XYZ file of C-alpha atoms in Angstrom:
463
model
C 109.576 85.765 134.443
C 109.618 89.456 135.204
C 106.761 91.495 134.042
C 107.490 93.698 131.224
C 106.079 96.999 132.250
C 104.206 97.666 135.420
C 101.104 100.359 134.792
C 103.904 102.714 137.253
C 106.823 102.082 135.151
C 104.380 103.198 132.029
C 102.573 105.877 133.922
C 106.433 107.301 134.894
C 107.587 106.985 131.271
C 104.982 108.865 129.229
C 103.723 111.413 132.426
C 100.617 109.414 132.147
C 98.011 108.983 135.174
C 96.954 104.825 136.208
C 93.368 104.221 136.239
C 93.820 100.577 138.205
C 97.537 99.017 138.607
C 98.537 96.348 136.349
C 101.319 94.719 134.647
C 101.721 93.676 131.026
C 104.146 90.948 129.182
C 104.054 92.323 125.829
C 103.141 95.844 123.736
C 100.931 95.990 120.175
C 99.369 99.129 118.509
C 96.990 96.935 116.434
C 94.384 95.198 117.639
C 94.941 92.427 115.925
C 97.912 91.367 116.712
C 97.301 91.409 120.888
C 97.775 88.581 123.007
C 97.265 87.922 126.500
C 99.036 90.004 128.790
C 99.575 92.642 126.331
C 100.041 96.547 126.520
C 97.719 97.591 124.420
C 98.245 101.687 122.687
C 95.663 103.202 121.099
C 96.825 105.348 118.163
C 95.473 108.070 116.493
C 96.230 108.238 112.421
C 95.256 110.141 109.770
C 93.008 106.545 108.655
C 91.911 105.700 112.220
C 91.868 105.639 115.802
C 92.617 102.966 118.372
C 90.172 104.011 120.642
C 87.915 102.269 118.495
C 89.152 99.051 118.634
C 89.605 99.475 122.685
C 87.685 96.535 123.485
C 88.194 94.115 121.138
C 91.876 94.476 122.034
C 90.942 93.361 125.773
C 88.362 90.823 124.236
C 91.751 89.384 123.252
C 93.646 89.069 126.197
C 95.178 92.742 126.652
C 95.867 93.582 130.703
C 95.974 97.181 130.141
C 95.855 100.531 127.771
C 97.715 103.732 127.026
C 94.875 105.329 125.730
C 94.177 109.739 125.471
C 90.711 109.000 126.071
C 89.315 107.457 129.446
C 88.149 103.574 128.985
C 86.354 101.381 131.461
C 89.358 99.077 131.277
C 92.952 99.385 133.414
C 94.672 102.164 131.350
C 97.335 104.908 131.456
C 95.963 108.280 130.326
C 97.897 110.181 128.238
C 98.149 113.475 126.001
C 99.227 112.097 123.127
C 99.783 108.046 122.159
C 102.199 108.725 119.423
C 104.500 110.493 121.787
C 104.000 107.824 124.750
C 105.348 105.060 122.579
C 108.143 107.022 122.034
C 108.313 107.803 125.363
C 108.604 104.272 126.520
C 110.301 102.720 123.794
C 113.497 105.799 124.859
C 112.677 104.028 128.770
C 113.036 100.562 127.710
C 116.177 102.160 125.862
C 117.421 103.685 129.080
C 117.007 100.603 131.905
C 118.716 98.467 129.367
C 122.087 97.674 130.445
C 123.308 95.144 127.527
C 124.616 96.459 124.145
C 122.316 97.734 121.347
C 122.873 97.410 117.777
C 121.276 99.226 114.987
C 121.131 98.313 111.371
C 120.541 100.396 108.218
C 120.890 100.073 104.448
C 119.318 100.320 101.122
C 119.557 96.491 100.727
C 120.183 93.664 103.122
C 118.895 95.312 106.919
C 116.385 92.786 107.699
C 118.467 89.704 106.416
C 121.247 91.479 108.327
C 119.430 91.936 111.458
C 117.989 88.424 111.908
C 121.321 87.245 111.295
C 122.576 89.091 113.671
C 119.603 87.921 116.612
C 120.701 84.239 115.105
C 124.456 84.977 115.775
C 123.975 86.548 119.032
C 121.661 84.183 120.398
C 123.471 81.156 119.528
C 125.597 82.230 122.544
C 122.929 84.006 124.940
C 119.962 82.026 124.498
C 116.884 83.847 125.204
C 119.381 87.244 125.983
C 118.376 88.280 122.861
C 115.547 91.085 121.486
C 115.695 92.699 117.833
C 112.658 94.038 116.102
C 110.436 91.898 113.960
C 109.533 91.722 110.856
C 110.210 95.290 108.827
C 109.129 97.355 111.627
C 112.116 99.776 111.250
C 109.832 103.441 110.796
C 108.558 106.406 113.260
C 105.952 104.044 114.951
C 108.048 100.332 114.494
C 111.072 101.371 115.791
C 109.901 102.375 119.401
C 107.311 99.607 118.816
C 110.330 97.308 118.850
C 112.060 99.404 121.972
C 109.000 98.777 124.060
C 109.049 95.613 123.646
C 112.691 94.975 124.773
C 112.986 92.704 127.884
C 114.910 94.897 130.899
C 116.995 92.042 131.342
C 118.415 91.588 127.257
C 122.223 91.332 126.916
C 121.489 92.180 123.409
C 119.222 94.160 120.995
C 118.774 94.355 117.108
C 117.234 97.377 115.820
C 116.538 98.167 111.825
C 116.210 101.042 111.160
C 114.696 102.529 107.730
C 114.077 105.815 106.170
C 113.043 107.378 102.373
C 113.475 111.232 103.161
C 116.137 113.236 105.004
C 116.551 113.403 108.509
C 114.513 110.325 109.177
C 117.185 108.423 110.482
C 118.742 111.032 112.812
C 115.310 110.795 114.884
C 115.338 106.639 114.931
C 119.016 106.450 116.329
C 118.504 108.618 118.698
C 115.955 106.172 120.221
C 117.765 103.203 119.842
C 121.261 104.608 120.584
C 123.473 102.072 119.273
C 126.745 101.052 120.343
C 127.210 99.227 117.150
C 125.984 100.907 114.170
C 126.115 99.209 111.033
C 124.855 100.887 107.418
C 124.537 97.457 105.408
C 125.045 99.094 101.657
C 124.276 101.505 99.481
C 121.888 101.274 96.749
C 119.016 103.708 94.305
C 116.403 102.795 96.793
C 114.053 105.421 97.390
C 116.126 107.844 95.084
C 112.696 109.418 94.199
C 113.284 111.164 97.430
C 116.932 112.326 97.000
C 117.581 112.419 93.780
C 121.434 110.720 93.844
C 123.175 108.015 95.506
C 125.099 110.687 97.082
C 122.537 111.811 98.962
C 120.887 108.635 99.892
C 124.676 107.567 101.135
C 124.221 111.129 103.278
C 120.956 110.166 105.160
C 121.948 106.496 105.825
C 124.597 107.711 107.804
C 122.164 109.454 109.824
C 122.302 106.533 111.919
C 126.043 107.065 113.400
C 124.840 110.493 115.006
C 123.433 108.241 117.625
C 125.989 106.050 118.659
C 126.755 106.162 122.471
C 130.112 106.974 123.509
C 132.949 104.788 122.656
C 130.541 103.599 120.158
C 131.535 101.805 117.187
C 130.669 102.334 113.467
C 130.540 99.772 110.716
C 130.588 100.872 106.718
C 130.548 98.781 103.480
C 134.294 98.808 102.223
C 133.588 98.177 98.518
C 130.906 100.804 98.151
C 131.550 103.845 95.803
C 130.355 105.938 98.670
C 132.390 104.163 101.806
C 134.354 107.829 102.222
C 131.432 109.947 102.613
C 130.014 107.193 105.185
C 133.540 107.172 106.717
C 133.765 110.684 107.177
C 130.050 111.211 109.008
C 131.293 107.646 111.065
C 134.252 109.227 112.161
C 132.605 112.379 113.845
C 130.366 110.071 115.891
C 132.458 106.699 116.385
C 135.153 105.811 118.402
C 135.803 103.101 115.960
C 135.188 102.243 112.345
C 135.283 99.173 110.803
C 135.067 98.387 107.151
C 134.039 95.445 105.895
C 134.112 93.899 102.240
C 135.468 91.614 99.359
C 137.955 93.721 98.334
C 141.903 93.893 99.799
C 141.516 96.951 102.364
C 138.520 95.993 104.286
C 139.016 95.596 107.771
C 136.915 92.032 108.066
C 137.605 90.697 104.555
C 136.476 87.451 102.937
C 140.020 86.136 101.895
C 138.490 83.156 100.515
C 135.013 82.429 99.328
C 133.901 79.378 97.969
C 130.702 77.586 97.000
C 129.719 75.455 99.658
C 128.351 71.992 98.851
C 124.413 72.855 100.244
C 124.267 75.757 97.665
C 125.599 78.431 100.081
C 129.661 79.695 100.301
C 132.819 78.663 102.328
C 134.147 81.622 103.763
C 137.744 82.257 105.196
C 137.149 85.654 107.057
C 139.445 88.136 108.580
C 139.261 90.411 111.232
C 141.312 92.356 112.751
C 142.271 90.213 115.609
C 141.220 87.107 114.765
C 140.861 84.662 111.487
C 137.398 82.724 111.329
C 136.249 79.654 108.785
C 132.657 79.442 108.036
C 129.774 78.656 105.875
C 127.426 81.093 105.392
C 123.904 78.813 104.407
C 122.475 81.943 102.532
C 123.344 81.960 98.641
C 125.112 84.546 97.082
C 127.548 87.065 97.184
C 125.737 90.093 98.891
C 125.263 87.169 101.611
C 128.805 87.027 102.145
C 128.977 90.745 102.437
C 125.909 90.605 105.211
C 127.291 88.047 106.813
C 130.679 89.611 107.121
C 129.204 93.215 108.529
C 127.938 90.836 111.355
C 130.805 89.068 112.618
C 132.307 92.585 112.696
C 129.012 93.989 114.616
C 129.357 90.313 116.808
C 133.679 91.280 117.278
C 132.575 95.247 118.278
C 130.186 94.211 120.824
C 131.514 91.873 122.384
C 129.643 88.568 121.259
C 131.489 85.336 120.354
C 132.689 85.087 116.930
C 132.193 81.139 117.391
C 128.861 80.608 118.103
C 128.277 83.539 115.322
C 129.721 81.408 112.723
C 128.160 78.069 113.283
C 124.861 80.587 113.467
C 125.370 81.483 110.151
C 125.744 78.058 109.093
C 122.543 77.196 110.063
C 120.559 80.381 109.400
C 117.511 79.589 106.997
C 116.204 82.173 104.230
C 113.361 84.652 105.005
C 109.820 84.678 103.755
C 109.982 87.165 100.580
C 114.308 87.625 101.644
C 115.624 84.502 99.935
C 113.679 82.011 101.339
C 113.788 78.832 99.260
C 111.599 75.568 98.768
C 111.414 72.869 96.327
C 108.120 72.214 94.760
C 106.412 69.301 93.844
C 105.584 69.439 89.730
C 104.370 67.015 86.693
C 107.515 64.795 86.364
C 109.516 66.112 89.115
C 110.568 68.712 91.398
C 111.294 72.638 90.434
C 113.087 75.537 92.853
C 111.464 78.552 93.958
C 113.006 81.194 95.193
C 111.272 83.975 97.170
C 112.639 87.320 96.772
C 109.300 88.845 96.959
C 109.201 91.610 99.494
C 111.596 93.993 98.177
C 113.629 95.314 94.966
C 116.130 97.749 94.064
C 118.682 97.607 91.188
C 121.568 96.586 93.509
C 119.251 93.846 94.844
C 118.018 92.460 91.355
C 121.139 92.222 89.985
C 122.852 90.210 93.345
C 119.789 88.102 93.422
C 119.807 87.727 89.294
C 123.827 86.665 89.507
C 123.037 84.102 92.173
C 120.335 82.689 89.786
C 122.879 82.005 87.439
C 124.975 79.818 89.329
C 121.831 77.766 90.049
C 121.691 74.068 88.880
C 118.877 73.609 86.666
C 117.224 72.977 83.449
C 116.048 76.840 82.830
C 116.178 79.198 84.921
C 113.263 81.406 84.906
C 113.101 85.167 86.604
C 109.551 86.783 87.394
C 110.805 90.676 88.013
C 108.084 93.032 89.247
C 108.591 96.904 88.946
C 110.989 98.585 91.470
C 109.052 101.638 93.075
C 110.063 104.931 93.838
C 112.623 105.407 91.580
C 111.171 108.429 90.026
C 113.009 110.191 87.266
C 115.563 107.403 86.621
C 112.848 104.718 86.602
C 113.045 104.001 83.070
C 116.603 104.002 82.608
C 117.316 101.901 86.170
C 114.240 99.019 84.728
C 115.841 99.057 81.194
C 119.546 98.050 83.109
C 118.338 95.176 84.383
C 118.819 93.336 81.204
C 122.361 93.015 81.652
C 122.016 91.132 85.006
C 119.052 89.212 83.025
C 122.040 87.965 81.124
C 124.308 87.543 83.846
C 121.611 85.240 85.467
C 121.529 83.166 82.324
C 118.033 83.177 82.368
C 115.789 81.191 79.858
C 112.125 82.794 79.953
C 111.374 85.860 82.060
C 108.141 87.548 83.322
C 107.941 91.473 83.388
C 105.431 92.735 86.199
C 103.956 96.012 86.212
C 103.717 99.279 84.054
C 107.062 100.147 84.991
C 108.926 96.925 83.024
C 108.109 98.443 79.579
C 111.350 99.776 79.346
C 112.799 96.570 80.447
C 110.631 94.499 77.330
C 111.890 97.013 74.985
C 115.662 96.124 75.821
C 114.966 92.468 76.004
C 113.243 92.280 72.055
C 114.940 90.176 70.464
C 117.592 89.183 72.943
C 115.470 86.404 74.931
C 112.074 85.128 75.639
C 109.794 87.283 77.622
C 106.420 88.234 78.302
C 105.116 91.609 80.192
C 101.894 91.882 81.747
C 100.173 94.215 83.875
C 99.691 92.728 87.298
C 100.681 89.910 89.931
C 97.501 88.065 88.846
C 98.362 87.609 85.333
C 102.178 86.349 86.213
C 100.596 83.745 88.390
C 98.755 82.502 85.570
C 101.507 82.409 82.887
C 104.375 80.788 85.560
C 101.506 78.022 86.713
C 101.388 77.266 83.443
C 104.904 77.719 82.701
C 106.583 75.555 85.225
C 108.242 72.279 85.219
C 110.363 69.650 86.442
C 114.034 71.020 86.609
C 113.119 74.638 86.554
C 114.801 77.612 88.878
C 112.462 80.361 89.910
C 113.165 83.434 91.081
C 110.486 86.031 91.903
C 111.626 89.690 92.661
C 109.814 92.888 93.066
C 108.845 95.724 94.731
C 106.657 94.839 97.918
C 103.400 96.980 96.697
C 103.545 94.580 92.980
C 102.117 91.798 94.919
C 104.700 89.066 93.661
C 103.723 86.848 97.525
C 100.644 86.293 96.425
C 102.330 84.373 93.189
C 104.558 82.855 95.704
C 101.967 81.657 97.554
C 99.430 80.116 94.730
C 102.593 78.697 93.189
C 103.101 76.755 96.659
C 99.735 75.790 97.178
C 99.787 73.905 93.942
C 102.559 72.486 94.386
C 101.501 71.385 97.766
C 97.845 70.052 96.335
C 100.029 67.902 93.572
C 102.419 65.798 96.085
C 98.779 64.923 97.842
C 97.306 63.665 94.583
């Protein structure tokens, strides 16, 4: 297996000078996540600096350094770290000859992009490099570049931004040939203040597209001709793609599937594809269509996408589901814990509803960053509370009092301040033939409920 960077190939990226040659396999800016073989970089923040952490990182296996201060270890010496990972994350860019994709959205990117790795890969097994977990910022996304094989046919990149002008400096990293903007939602709006806007810097991500590039846009979104309009100054092609009669790949049939997930008849617009998409819900079918289209545009085989999608599994904190072990039975949990905007409660809220169970039961912590519209956007979810049909719900967070005060009187509720105290009242709470879902905003904590909620269930089917 090739060597991913040679001390050379790093030193002739960033304009760095080689203390001793060597040659790594992987690339990590923390310490604690270095393996053997691994680039190690050694950042500077506003919190810390990696110099510090220098030699634990080669106590763990690292080969060599990019470091701005000299080391006794094999390192490349550099002005500035920050701007060397950039620096070879645009190289690994450059030497790769395969087709790059880039996601982007206010909901749906990371379900969208591992999808996507899934669908490729079924096809070009181990071809294949996208960016893990959510690391889709200033320092993730050339992270993820780095760490791109030379010889990938593909790569998934997610890209993410909360102020203006973020996006326009990611894409023109990754350089898509395929750029897809997933939907549009009120995330972040505390930074821009309308949709409008937010629609305006998502679309950010088509100024990068290489030539003959192609651009793919949510069909059913309120905003799909302001993201049409920037696509069309950057793309050869656009592609729309939706529910609705218009979209260019359209779900013309959608049906639940018998393992909880839909039946999809999709089509495109040169070829007709039958599927299942494993994922629950509608905004699934809407993901999953945006990637056959992104599979069709660069060339991948619509095929192996769809019996990928078939098979795909839900994410930690994105979906993922398990059945738990309770007093008299079993109960489903469903993890929606990393993330939460309006768009994404109410999708998530919906597919609750159609749930098989006993009660359903919806643990909501508060949506951040929402800022003057908080109140009124919290409040609104009680409508998709009702949607969901839910039974008993628990409000997380400061933020959910205007949420109680619309539920008073409508259905059974309690609010309370912190992650803690919901893991205490749904332990308590739960029982045979129940549906969970917990939602919220990453910073509310709502994993660690997930988690203690699993662990018990795990301790009872050892008892």
């Amino acid at each position: 297996m090739a060597d991913l960077w040679t001390s050379e190939e790093i030193a002739k990226a960033t304009g760095g000078s080689v203390s001793a040659a060597f040659a790594v396999s992987g690339v990590a800016f923390d310490s604690r996540e270095v393996s053997d073989g691994d680039l190690f970089i050694a950042m500077k923040g506003e919190a810390t600096d990696g110099h510090r952490f220098v030699d634990k990182a080669f106590a763990q296996g690292a080969a060599g350094a990019i470091v701005s201060e000299a080391v006794e270890y094999p390192h490349v010496l550099v002005a500035d770290t920050t701007r060397a990972l950039e620096a070879l994350g645009e190289a690994s860019r450059a030497r790769m000859m395969g087709k790059v994709i880039g996601v982007t959205g206010s909901v749906g990117k990371t379900g969208t992009k591992e999808a996507l790795f899934q669908a490729l890969e079924r096809s070009n097994p181990g071809a294949v490099h996208r960016s893990v977990k959510s690391y889709n910022n200033h320092v993730g996304v050339p992270l993820s570049l780095a760490r791109m094989p030379r010889g990938s046919a593909f790569g998934v990149f997610e890209m993410g931004m909360n102020h203006e002008g973020e996006l326009s400096v990611l894409t023109q990293m990754v350089r898509p040939d395929v750029a897809i903007v997933t939907a549009i939602a009120p995330a972040h709006i505390e930074f821009f203040g309308t949709e409008a806007a937010i629609a305006q810097a998502k679309a950010e991500i088509f100024e990068g597209l290489e030539s003959g590039g192609t651009a793919i846009i949510p069909y059913d979104s309120p905003h799909v001709e302001t993201l049409y309009a920037k696509a069309s100054a950057y793309a050869e092609r656009v592609l729309t793609f939706g529910l609705e009669e218009g979209a260019d790949v359209r779900a013309t049939e959608a049906v639940s599937a018998s393992n909880g997930g839909t039946l999809v008849t999709a089509s495109l617009p040169d070829a007709e594809l039958c599927f299942t998409v494993a994922a629950p819900g509608d905004h699934w079918v809407s993901n999953a269509l945006a990637v056959l289209a992104a599979v069709d545009a660069a060339g991948g085989d619509l095929a192996a996408a769809g019996l990928a999608l078939a098979e795909m599994p839900g994410l930690p904190g994105r979906g993922e589901r398990c059945i738990l072990a309770v007093e008299g039975g079993q109960a489903l949990l469903i993890d929606e814990s990393y993330n939460a905007n309006p768009l994404s409660m109410a999708a998530t809220l919906k597919q609750l509803g159609r749930e098989e169970a006993d009660r359903r039961i919806a643990v909501l912590g508060a949506m951040r960053e929402l800022g003057h519209l908080s109140d009124d956007l919290h409040a609104g979810l009680a409508a998709p509370l009702g949607e969901g049909q839910v039974d008993y719900a628990i409000l997380v967070g400061e933020e959910m009092a205007p949420l109680a005060s619309a539920l008073k009187g409508v259905m059974a509720f309690d609010h309370v301040a912190d992650a803690a105290a919901a893991t205490g009242l749904l332990e308590a709470e739960v029982r045979a033939g129940d549906a969970i879902l917990i939602k919220g905003s990453n910073g509310v904590g709502l994993s660690r409920t997930v988690a203690a909620l699993s662990a018990r269930a795990r301790r009872k089917e050892t008892e």
